[in-house]
PDB file of C-alpha atoms in Angstrom:
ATOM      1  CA  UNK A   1     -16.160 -72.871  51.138  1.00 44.00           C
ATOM      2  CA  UNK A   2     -17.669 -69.684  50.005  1.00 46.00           C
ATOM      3  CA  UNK A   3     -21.040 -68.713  48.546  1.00 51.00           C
ATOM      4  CA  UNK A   4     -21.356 -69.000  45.010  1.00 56.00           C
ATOM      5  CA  UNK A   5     -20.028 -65.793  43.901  1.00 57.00           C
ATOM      6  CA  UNK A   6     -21.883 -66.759  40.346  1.00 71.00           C
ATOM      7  CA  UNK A   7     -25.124 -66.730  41.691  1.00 79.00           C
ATOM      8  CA  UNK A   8     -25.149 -62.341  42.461  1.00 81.00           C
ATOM      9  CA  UNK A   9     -22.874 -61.941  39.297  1.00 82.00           C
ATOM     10  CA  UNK A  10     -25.390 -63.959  37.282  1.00 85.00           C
ATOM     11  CA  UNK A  11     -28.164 -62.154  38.615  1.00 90.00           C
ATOM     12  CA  UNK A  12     -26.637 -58.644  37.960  1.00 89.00           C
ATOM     13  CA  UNK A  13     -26.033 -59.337  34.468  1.00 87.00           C
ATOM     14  CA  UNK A  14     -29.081 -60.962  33.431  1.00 89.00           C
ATOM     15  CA  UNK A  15     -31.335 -57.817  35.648  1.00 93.00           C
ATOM     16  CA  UNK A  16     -29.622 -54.769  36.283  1.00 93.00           C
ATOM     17  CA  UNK A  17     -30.365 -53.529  32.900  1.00 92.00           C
ATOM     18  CA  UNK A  18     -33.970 -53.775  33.424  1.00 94.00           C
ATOM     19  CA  UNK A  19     -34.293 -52.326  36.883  1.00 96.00           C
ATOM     20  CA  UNK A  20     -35.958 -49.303  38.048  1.00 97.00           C
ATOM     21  CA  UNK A  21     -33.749 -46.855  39.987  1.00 97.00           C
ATOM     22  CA  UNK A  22     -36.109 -48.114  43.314  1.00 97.00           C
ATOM     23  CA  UNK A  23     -35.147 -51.196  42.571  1.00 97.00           C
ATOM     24  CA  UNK A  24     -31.330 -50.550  41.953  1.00 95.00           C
ATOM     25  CA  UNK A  25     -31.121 -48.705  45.344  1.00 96.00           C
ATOM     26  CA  UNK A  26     -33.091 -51.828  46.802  1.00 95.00           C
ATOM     27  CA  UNK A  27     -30.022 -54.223  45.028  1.00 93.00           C
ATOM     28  CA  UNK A  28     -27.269 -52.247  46.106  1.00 93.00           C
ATOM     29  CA  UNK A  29     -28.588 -51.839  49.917  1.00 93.00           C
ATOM     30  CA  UNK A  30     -29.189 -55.469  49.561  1.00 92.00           C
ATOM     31  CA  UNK A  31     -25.530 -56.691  48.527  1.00 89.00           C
ATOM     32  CA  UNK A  32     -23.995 -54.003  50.784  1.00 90.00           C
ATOM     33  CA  UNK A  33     -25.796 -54.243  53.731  1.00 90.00           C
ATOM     34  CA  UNK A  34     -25.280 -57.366  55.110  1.00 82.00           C
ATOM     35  CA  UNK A  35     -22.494 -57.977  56.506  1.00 77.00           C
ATOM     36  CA  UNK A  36     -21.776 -61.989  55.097  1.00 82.00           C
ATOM     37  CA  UNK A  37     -22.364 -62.945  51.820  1.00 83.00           C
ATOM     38  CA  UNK A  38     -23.129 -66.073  53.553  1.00 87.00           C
ATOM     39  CA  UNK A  39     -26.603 -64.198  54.171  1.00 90.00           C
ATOM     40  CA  UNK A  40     -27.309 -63.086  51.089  1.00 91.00           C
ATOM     41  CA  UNK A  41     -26.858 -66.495  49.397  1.00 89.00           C
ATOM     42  CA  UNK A  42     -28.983 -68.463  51.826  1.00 92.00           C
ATOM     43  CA  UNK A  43     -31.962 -66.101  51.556  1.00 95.00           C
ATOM     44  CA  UNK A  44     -31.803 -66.175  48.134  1.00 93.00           C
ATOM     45  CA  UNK A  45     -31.825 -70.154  48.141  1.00 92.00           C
ATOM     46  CA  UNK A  46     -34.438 -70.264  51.054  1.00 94.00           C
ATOM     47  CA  UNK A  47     -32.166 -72.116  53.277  1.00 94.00           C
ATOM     48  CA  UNK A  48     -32.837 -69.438  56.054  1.00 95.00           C
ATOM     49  CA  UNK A  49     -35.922 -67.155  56.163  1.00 96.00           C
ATOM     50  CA  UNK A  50     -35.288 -63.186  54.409  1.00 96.00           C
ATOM     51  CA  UNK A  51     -35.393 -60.446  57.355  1.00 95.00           C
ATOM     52  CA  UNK A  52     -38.087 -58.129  56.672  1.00 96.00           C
ATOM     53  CA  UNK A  53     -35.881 -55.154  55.559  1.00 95.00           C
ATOM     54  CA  UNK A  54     -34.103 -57.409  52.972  1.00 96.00           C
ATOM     55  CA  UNK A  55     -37.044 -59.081  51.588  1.00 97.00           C
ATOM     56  CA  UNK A  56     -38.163 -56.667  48.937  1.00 97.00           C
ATOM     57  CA  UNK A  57     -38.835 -57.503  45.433  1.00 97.00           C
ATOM     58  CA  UNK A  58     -35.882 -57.249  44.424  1.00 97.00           C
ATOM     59  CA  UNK A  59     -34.819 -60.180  47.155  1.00 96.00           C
ATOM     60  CA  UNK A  60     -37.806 -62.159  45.080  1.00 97.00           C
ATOM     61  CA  UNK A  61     -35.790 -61.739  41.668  1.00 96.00           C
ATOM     62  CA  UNK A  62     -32.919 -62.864  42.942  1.00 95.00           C
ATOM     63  CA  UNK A  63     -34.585 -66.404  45.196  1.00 94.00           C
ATOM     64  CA  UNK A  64     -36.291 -66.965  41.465  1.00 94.00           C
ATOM     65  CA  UNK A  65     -33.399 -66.333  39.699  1.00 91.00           C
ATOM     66  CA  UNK A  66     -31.369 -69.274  42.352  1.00 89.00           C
ATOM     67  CA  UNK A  67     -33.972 -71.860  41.524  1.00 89.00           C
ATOM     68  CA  UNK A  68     -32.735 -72.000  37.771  1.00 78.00           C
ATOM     69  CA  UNK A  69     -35.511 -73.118  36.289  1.00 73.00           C
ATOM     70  CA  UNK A  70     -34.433 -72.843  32.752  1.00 68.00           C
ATOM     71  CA  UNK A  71     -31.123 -75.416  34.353  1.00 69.00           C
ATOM     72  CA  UNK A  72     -28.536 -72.875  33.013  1.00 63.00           C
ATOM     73  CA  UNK A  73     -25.144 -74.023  33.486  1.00 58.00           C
ATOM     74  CA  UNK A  74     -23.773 -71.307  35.914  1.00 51.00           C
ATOM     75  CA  UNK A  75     -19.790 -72.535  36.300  1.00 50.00           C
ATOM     76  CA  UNK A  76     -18.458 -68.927  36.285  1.00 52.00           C
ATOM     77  CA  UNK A  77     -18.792 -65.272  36.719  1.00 52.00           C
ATOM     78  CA  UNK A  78     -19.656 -63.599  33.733  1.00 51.00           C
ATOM     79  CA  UNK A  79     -17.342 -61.582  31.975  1.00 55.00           C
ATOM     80  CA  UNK A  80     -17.206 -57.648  33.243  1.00 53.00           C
ATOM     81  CA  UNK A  81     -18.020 -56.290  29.905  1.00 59.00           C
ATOM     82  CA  UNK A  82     -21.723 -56.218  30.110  1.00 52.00           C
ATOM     83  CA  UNK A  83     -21.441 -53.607  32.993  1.00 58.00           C
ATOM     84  CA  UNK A  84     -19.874 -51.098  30.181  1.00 64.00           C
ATOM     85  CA  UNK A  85     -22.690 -51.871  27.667  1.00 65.00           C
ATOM     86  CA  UNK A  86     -26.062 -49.756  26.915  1.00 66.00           C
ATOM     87  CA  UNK A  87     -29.285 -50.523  28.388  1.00 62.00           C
ATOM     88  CA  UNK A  88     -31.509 -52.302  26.820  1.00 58.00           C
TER      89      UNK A  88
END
């Protein structure tokens, strides 16, 4: 099994838009860096603790944005077209 590749696609869609450049270079450092997606997915569900370089507040959007509050039903990626559409 693999980490829910929804979860980071999700995210992007719903924040990129409204990001500062800090916190875009914080997003793209944070889903490059690692080296297992594995890594990413657990911090952002808690199920292993954030290492300090990672855990930025960007790495607090995206364990908020894993706890679904709202109950979304996340079955897929989103479509790519959003990534071609103006800001907001």
């Amino acid at each position: 099994p693999y980490p829910d590749p929804s979860l980071s696609s999700l995210f992007a869609k719903e924040n990129l838009a409204c990001m500062s450049e800090e916190q875009l270079n914080r997003y793209d450092r944070l889903i490059n860096e690692p080296s297992n997606d594995w890594d990413i997915y657990y911090w952002a569900t808690e199920a292993k603790p954030t290492p300090a370089e990672f855990d930025t507040d960007v790495m607090a959007m995206l364990r908020e944005f894993a706890k679904n509050r709202n109950r979304e039903q996340r079955l897929r990626q989103p479509d790519l077209e959003y990534l071609f559409e103006p800001p907001r």
